[in-house]
Short mmCIF file of C-alpha atoms and ligand atoms in Angstrom, two decimals:
data_model
loop_
_atom_site.label_atom_id
_atom_site.label_comp_id
_atom_site.label_asym_id
_atom_site.label_seq_id
_atom_site.Cartn_x
_atom_site.Cartn_y
_atom_site.Cartn_z
CA UNK A 89 12.04 -27.99 -10.84
CA UNK A 90 10.45 -30.26 -8.28
CA UNK A 91 7.37 -28.79 -6.60
CA UNK A 92 7.89 -30.70 -3.36
CA UNK A 93 11.47 -29.61 -2.86
CA UNK A 94 10.41 -26.08 -3.74
CA UNK A 95 7.63 -26.03 -1.13
CA UNK A 96 10.01 -27.58 1.37
CA UNK A 97 12.50 -24.78 0.70
CA UNK A 98 10.04 -21.94 1.32
CA UNK A 99 8.38 -23.54 4.34
CA UNK A 100 9.03 -21.86 7.69
CA UNK A 101 10.44 -24.16 10.35
CA UNK A 102 8.97 -22.12 13.15
CA UNK A 103 5.98 -19.81 13.24
CA UNK A 104 5.49 -16.52 15.07
CA UNK A 105 1.74 -16.25 15.38
CA UNK A 106 0.26 -17.89 18.44
CA UNK A 107 -3.16 -18.16 16.78
CA UNK A 108 -1.75 -20.55 14.15
CA UNK A 109 -2.77 -24.18 14.59
CA UNK A 110 -1.61 -25.70 11.26
CA UNK A 111 0.72 -24.06 8.75
CA UNK A 112 2.09 -25.42 5.47
CA UNK A 113 1.83 -29.18 4.94
CA UNK A 114 -1.83 -30.14 4.93
CA UNK A 115 -4.71 -29.38 2.57
CA UNK A 116 -5.30 -26.03 4.23
CA UNK A 117 -3.98 -23.93 7.07
CA UNK A 118 -5.85 -23.52 10.36
CA UNK A 119 -5.83 -20.61 12.79
CA UNK A 120 -8.20 -19.41 15.44
CA UNK A 121 -9.35 -16.10 16.78
CA UNK A 122 -11.52 -15.79 19.84
CA UNK A 123 -12.41 -12.16 20.02
CA UNK A 124 -10.87 -10.33 17.07
CA UNK A 125 -12.19 -9.52 13.61
CA UNK A 126 -10.34 -11.26 10.78
CA UNK A 127 -9.35 -9.04 7.84
CA UNK A 128 -8.22 -10.46 4.50
CA UNK A 129 -7.05 -9.06 1.16
CA UNK A 130 -5.49 -10.42 -2.04
CA UNK A 131 -3.46 -8.82 -4.84
CA UNK A 132 -2.17 -10.35 -8.04
CA UNK A 133 0.94 -9.34 -9.98
CA UNK A 134 1.54 -10.39 -13.57
CA UNK A 135 4.96 -10.11 -15.16
CA UNK A 136 5.04 -7.44 -17.85
CA UNK A 137 1.88 -5.81 -16.45
CA UNK A 138 2.60 -5.17 -12.79
CA UNK A 139 6.33 -5.73 -12.63
CA UNK A 140 9.30 -6.19 -14.88
CA UNK A 141 12.65 -7.82 -14.27
CA UNK A 142 14.18 -4.79 -15.97
CA UNK A 143 13.38 -2.34 -13.17
CA UNK A 144 13.37 -4.66 -10.20
CA UNK A 145 15.29 -7.60 -8.85
CA UNK A 146 13.21 -10.65 -8.00
CA UNK A 147 13.79 -9.87 -4.34
CA UNK A 148 12.03 -6.54 -4.89
CA UNK A 149 9.20 -8.17 -6.83
CA UNK A 150 8.43 -10.30 -3.78
CA UNK A 151 8.94 -7.46 -1.33
CA UNK A 152 6.61 -5.16 -3.21
CA UNK A 153 3.91 -7.77 -3.75
CA UNK A 154 3.66 -8.37 -0.02
CA UNK A 155 4.03 -4.65 0.79
CA UNK A 156 1.03 -3.78 -1.40
CA UNK A 157 -1.07 -6.31 0.48
CA UNK A 158 0.14 -5.24 3.90
CA UNK A 159 -0.78 -1.70 2.94
CA UNK A 160 -4.38 -2.85 2.47
CA UNK A 161 -4.29 -4.24 6.00
CA UNK A 162 -2.92 -0.91 7.26
CA UNK A 163 -5.81 0.86 5.54
CA UNK A 164 -8.20 -1.38 7.49
CA UNK A 165 -6.39 -0.73 10.76
CA UNK A 166 -5.45 -4.40 10.98
CA UNK A 167 -2.37 -6.06 12.46
CA UNK A 168 -0.79 -8.37 9.84
CA UNK A 169 -0.55 -12.04 10.79
CA UNK A 170 -0.43 -14.44 7.83
CA UNK A 171 0.17 -14.61 4.09
CA UNK A 172 -0.42 -17.18 1.38
CA UNK A 173 1.22 -17.14 -2.03
CA UNK A 174 -0.10 -18.57 -5.26
CA UNK A 175 2.48 -18.63 -8.03
CA UNK A 176 2.25 -19.46 -11.73
CA UNK A 177 5.65 -20.44 -13.07
CA UNK A 178 6.49 -20.32 -16.79
CA UNK A 179 9.07 -22.62 -18.37
CA UNK A 180 12.64 -21.51 -17.86
CA UNK A 181 12.35 -20.18 -14.31
CA UNK A 182 14.75 -21.77 -11.87
CA UNK A 183 14.10 -22.64 -8.25
CA UNK A 184 16.82 -20.13 -7.33
CA UNK A 185 14.88 -17.30 -9.02
CA UNK A 186 11.67 -18.24 -7.24
CA UNK A 187 13.48 -18.34 -3.94
CA UNK A 188 14.61 -14.76 -4.50
CA UNK A 189 10.96 -13.69 -4.80
CA UNK A 190 10.11 -15.53 -1.59
CA UNK A 191 13.17 -14.02 0.13
CA UNK A 192 11.84 -10.56 -0.68
CA UNK A 193 8.51 -11.42 0.88
CA UNK A 194 10.11 -13.05 3.88
CA UNK A 195 12.29 -10.01 4.52
CA UNK A 196 9.22 -7.81 4.95
CA UNK A 197 7.15 -10.52 6.65
CA UNK A 198 9.74 -10.81 9.41
CA UNK A 199 9.36 -7.14 10.27
CA UNK A 200 5.70 -7.81 11.06
CA UNK A 201 6.13 -11.34 12.44
CA UNK A 202 3.92 -12.62 9.64
CA UNK A 203 3.86 -16.33 8.87
CA UNK A 204 3.66 -17.94 5.42
CA UNK A 205 0.90 -20.50 5.95
CA UNK A 206 0.12 -21.79 2.48
CA UNK A 207 -0.24 -21.20 -1.20
CA UNK A 208 -0.32 -22.93 -4.53
CA UNK A 209 2.33 -23.69 -7.12
CA UNK A 210 1.40 -24.33 -10.73
CA UNK A 211 3.02 -23.97 -14.14
CA UNK A 212 1.64 -21.71 -16.83
CA UNK A 213 2.47 -19.30 -19.62
CA UNK A 214 3.05 -16.11 -17.67
CA UNK A 215 4.78 -15.45 -14.40
CA UNK A 216 2.07 -14.46 -11.95
CA UNK A 217 2.12 -14.09 -8.17
CA UNK A 218 -0.97 -13.72 -6.09
CA UNK A 219 -0.55 -12.88 -2.42
CA UNK A 220 -3.28 -13.19 0.19
CA UNK A 221 -2.85 -11.57 3.58
CA UNK A 222 -4.75 -12.07 6.80
CA UNK A 223 -4.73 -9.74 9.77
CA UNK A 224 -6.69 -8.96 12.90
CA UNK A 225 -8.40 -5.95 14.39
CA UNK A 226 -10.05 -5.53 17.74
CA UNK A 227 -13.75 -6.28 17.53
CA UNK A 228 -15.59 -3.72 15.36
CA UNK A 229 -12.41 -1.66 14.92
CA UNK A 230 -11.81 -2.16 11.19
CA UNK A 231 -11.45 1.22 9.44
CA UNK A 232 -13.73 1.83 6.49
CA UNK A 233 -13.70 4.42 3.74
CA UNK A 234 -17.38 5.08 4.26
CA UNK A 235 -17.13 6.89 7.60
CA UNK A 236 -16.00 10.42 6.63
CA UNK A 237 -18.22 13.23 7.89
CA UNK A 238 -18.62 16.87 7.10
CA UNK A 239 -16.13 18.94 9.14
CA UNK A 240 -13.44 16.21 9.24
CA UNK A 241 -9.81 17.03 8.60
CA UNK A 242 -8.29 15.22 5.60
CA UNK A 243 -4.73 14.04 6.14
CA UNK A 244 -2.09 12.00 4.36
CA UNK A 245 1.02 10.19 5.61
CA UNK A 246 4.53 10.54 4.15
CA UNK A 247 5.18 12.17 0.78
CA UNK A 248 3.43 11.51 -2.54
CA UNK A 249 4.82 11.00 -6.02
CA UNK A 250 8.05 9.32 -4.94
CA UNK A 251 7.26 5.93 -6.41
CA UNK A 252 6.39 7.41 -9.81
CA UNK A 253 9.60 9.41 -9.72
CA UNK A 254 11.57 6.28 -8.84
CA UNK A 255 10.14 4.35 -11.76
CA UNK A 256 10.88 7.28 -14.07
CA UNK A 257 14.49 7.40 -12.91
CA UNK A 258 14.81 3.65 -13.53
CA UNK A 259 13.41 3.86 -17.05
CA UNK A 260 14.99 7.08 -18.37
CA UNK A 261 18.60 8.16 -18.58
CA UNK A 262 18.98 11.12 -16.26
CA UNK A 263 21.01 12.81 -13.63
CA UNK A 264 18.51 13.47 -10.87
CA UNK A 265 19.41 14.16 -7.26
CA UNK A 266 18.55 11.62 -4.54
CA UNK A 267 18.00 8.97 -7.20
CA UNK A 268 18.45 6.14 -4.72
CA UNK A 269 15.83 7.63 -2.38
CA UNK A 270 13.19 7.62 -5.14
CA UNK A 271 14.18 4.21 -6.47
CA UNK A 272 13.97 2.78 -3.00
CA UNK A 273 10.52 4.26 -2.48
CA UNK A 274 9.46 2.52 -5.67
CA UNK A 275 11.03 -0.84 -4.94
CA UNK A 276 10.60 -1.13 -1.20
CA UNK A 277 7.55 0.84 -0.08
CA UNK A 278 6.82 0.90 3.67
CA UNK A 279 3.23 0.12 4.55
CA UNK A 280 1.99 2.38 7.37
CA UNK A 281 1.06 -0.38 9.77
CA UNK A 282 2.37 1.02 13.05
CA UNK A 283 0.68 4.36 12.43
CA UNK A 284 -2.65 2.74 11.51
CA UNK A 285 -2.57 0.49 14.55
CA UNK A 286 -1.62 3.47 16.70
CA UNK A 287 -4.93 5.07 15.71
CA UNK A 288 -6.70 2.04 17.22
CA UNK A 289 -8.15 3.78 20.27
CA UNK A 290 -9.71 6.64 18.28
CA UNK A 291 -13.46 6.38 17.89
CA UNK A 292 -13.70 7.23 14.19
CA UNK A 293 -11.00 7.36 11.52
CA UNK A 294 -11.56 6.92 7.80
CA UNK A 295 -8.63 5.29 6.00
CA UNK A 296 -7.68 4.30 2.47
CA UNK A 297 -4.23 3.43 1.17
CA UNK A 298 -2.80 5.16 -1.88
CA UNK A 299 -2.21 2.47 -4.47
CA UNK A 300 -3.73 4.15 -7.55
CA UNK A 301 -3.06 7.82 -6.79
CA UNK A 302 -4.59 10.19 -4.28
CA UNK A 303 -7.13 11.36 -6.89
CA UNK A 304 -8.51 7.85 -7.03
CA UNK A 305 -8.50 7.12 -3.31
CA UNK A 306 -9.91 10.53 -2.35
CA UNK A 307 -12.81 9.85 -4.72
CA UNK A 308 -13.31 6.41 -3.19
CA UNK A 309 -13.68 7.99 0.25
CA UNK A 310 -15.94 10.74 -1.09
CA UNK A 311 -18.19 8.22 -2.86
CA UNK A 312 -18.32 5.68 -0.05
CA UNK A 313 -19.02 8.36 2.56
CA UNK A 314 -21.25 10.46 0.31
CA UNK A 315 -19.35 13.66 1.07
CA UNK A 316 -17.24 16.25 -0.75
CA UNK A 317 -13.52 16.42 -0.07
CA UNK A 318 -11.77 19.75 -0.50
CA UNK A 319 -8.00 19.33 -0.94
CA UNK A 320 -5.38 22.08 -1.11
CA UNK A 321 -2.80 21.20 -3.72
CA UNK A 322 -0.09 23.32 -2.10
CA UNK A 323 -0.42 21.26 1.11
CA UNK A 324 0.06 17.84 -0.50
CA UNK A 325 3.44 16.76 0.89
CA UNK A 326 6.30 15.91 -1.45
CA UNK A 327 9.97 15.17 -0.88
CA UNK A 328 12.33 18.15 -0.63
CA UNK A 329 13.99 17.51 -4.02
CA UNK A 330 10.73 16.62 -5.77
CA UNK A 331 10.62 20.00 -7.53
CA UNK A 332 13.59 18.94 -9.70
CA UNK A 333 11.24 16.94 -11.95
CA UNK A 334 9.30 18.46 -14.86
CA UNK A 335 6.20 20.19 -13.51
CA UNK A 336 3.70 18.04 -15.46
CA UNK A 337 5.33 14.88 -14.16
CA UNK A 338 5.33 16.14 -10.58
CA UNK A 339 1.62 16.74 -10.92
CA UNK A 340 0.98 13.39 -12.58
CA UNK A 341 2.87 11.24 -10.04
CA UNK A 342 1.62 13.14 -7.02
CA UNK A 343 -2.07 13.00 -7.95
CA UNK A 344 -2.39 9.95 -10.19
CA UNK A 345 0.86 7.99 -9.83
CA UNK A 346 -0.10 5.89 -6.87
CA UNK A 347 1.90 3.03 -5.43
CA UNK A 348 3.32 5.24 -2.72
CA UNK A 349 1.32 3.12 -0.27
CA UNK A 350 0.77 6.05 2.03
CA UNK A 351 -2.50 6.43 3.93
CA UNK A 352 -5.19 8.96 3.15
CA UNK A 353 -7.61 9.56 5.99
CA UNK A 354 -10.18 11.78 7.62
CA UNK A 355 -10.58 12.51 11.30
CA UNK A 356 -12.85 14.73 13.44
CA UNK A 357 -10.95 17.97 14.27
CA UNK A 358 -11.07 17.19 18.01
CA UNK A 359 -8.82 14.16 17.42
CA UNK A 360 -6.36 15.82 15.03
CA UNK A 361 -3.71 16.46 17.68
CA UNK A 362 -3.90 12.79 18.70
CA UNK A 363 -3.28 11.78 15.08
CA UNK A 364 -0.23 14.04 15.03
CA UNK A 365 1.05 12.54 18.28
CA UNK A 366 0.65 9.02 16.91
CA UNK A 367 2.52 10.18 13.81
CA UNK A 368 5.39 11.32 15.98
CA UNK A 369 5.40 8.16 18.07
CA UNK A 370 5.48 5.95 14.99
CA UNK A 371 7.92 8.08 12.99
CA UNK A 372 5.28 8.89 10.40
CA UNK A 373 4.91 12.34 8.90
CA UNK A 374 1.24 13.29 8.86
CA UNK A 375 0.04 16.34 6.94
CA UNK A 376 -3.31 18.05 6.91
CA UNK A 377 -4.24 18.55 3.25
CA UNK A 378 -7.88 19.56 3.35
CA UNK A 379 -11.30 19.02 4.84
CA UNK A 380 -14.59 17.31 4.32
CA UNK A 381 -16.94 20.11 3.40
CA UNK A 382 -20.30 18.74 2.47
CA UNK A 383 -22.25 15.69 3.46
CA UNK A 384 -24.92 14.22 1.22
CA UNK A 385 -23.37 15.68 -1.92
CA UNK A 386 -22.64 12.36 -3.62
CA UNK A 387 -18.91 11.98 -3.69
CA UNK A 388 -16.84 14.73 -5.23
CA UNK A 389 -13.26 15.85 -4.75
CA UNK A 390 -12.33 19.48 -5.32
CA UNK A 391 -8.68 20.42 -5.60
CA UNK A 392 -7.81 24.00 -4.77
CA UNK A 393 -4.89 25.21 -6.86
CA UNK A 394 -3.12 28.56 -6.73
CA UNK A 395 -5.53 30.51 -8.89
CA UNK A 396 -8.45 28.16 -9.42
CA UNK A 397 -10.29 25.10 -8.17
CA UNK A 398 -10.68 21.95 -10.22
CA UNK A 399 -12.84 18.87 -9.95
CA UNK A 400 -10.44 16.05 -9.28
CA UNK A 401 -11.63 12.81 -10.80
CA UNK A 402 -10.13 9.36 -10.44
CA UNK A 403 -7.99 9.55 -13.55
CA UNK A 404 -7.88 13.23 -14.33
CA UNK A 405 -9.51 16.57 -13.69
CA UNK A 406 -11.99 18.96 -15.19
CA UNK A 407 -12.04 22.69 -14.69
CA UNK A 408 -14.77 24.12 -12.55
CA UNK A 409 -16.82 27.01 -13.85
P1 ADP B 136 -3.11 -29.53 -2.17
O1 ADP B 136 -2.79 -30.47 -3.30
O2 ADP B 136 -3.74 -30.23 -1.01
O3 ADP B 136 -3.82 -28.31 -2.59
P2 ADP B 136 -0.39 -28.72 -2.40
O4 ADP B 136 0.32 -29.98 -2.73
O5 ADP B 136 -0.71 -27.77 -3.49
O6 ADP B 136 -1.70 -29.06 -1.57
O7 ADP B 136 0.44 -27.94 -1.31
C1 ADP B 136 0.99 -28.59 -0.19
C2 ADP B 136 1.24 -27.58 0.91
O8 ADP B 136 2.17 -26.63 0.46
C3 ADP B 136 -0.02 -26.83 1.33
O9 ADP B 136 0.09 -26.55 2.72
C4 ADP B 136 0.09 -25.56 0.53
O10 ADP B 136 -0.60 -24.49 1.17
C5 ADP B 136 1.60 -25.33 0.50
N1 ADP B 136 2.04 -24.57 -0.69
C6 ADP B 136 1.98 -24.93 -1.99
N2 ADP B 136 2.46 -23.97 -2.81
C7 ADP B 136 2.83 -22.94 -2.01
C8 ADP B 136 3.39 -21.65 -2.22
N3 ADP B 136 3.65 -21.17 -3.45
N4 ADP B 136 3.63 -20.87 -1.14
C9 ADP B 136 3.34 -21.30 0.10
N5 ADP B 136 2.83 -22.51 0.39
C10 ADP B 136 2.57 -23.33 -0.65
MG1 MG B 137 -4.91 -31.53 -0.72
#
């Protein structure tokens, strides 16, 4: 495979972003921003660790890699603008296969008018894709996980556990209902950009995207904000046919499965109805799942279950006395 013809084949002929000055073709890309804050994130995906050709087409590998990054921008309240892709190509991969990965990314990028403005192409032992995204927020409007305050409502978008269920369906023989719904949620997650941007005029919103499981992200908010989050398990939203899966798996995917790329947030109660309105306007289900109960109590998450409360930790839970 010839690197130059490959780069030529993935290069956009026109760009969408007006802030772009130089795209692919020089030593680096150039863009400008007069008044906005620039937000950037990177995620790396290694074949066999983060994805497998067995459960996903190459189109989906690309789609998902970019979706995971865009979700980080959503969690910062940023509008996506650019992406760069570094790819390590092992022997035996054809240009056609690589193009399928880039097609998957392009498909999602188009929805957000994002431009591919650079990257790197090298050969190596393992297939590896690293995607960098760049977005913008209004000045001082990036959303941090450190801003939760006692009394806030804790909310989550969409439904949780779907991606874990989708992967399970793909890797086990089974006869589950709505299989294509779950598989699609695994392969083509929808980052919550329009909802996050819709929150733009609110004074204070805490956001984090669910990539490792709500247990993990809730703890990140609790630690960064130095508060305690109290979550009600029965309020955590799941899809209507989710109860068809074994109970332990439901629990595992919903709390620790991650990769649903939904948003977990906190908001002062006075702004809760605005959050719900923005949810409606952007076609995003938003559910209240708990509250911030204590400030200055160094970062704990308590999960209220039917008959008891447990301390929810990043990767598991312990029973409270
Ligand atoms: P340099 O040698 O100056 O680092 P390269 O020859 O690696 O530049 O790349 C030439 C151009 O192609 C640059 O604009 C670079 O950003 C772009 N490019 C290279 N690989 C990729 C890729 N995988 N995806 C997107 N753009 C790429
Ligand atoms: Mg150069």
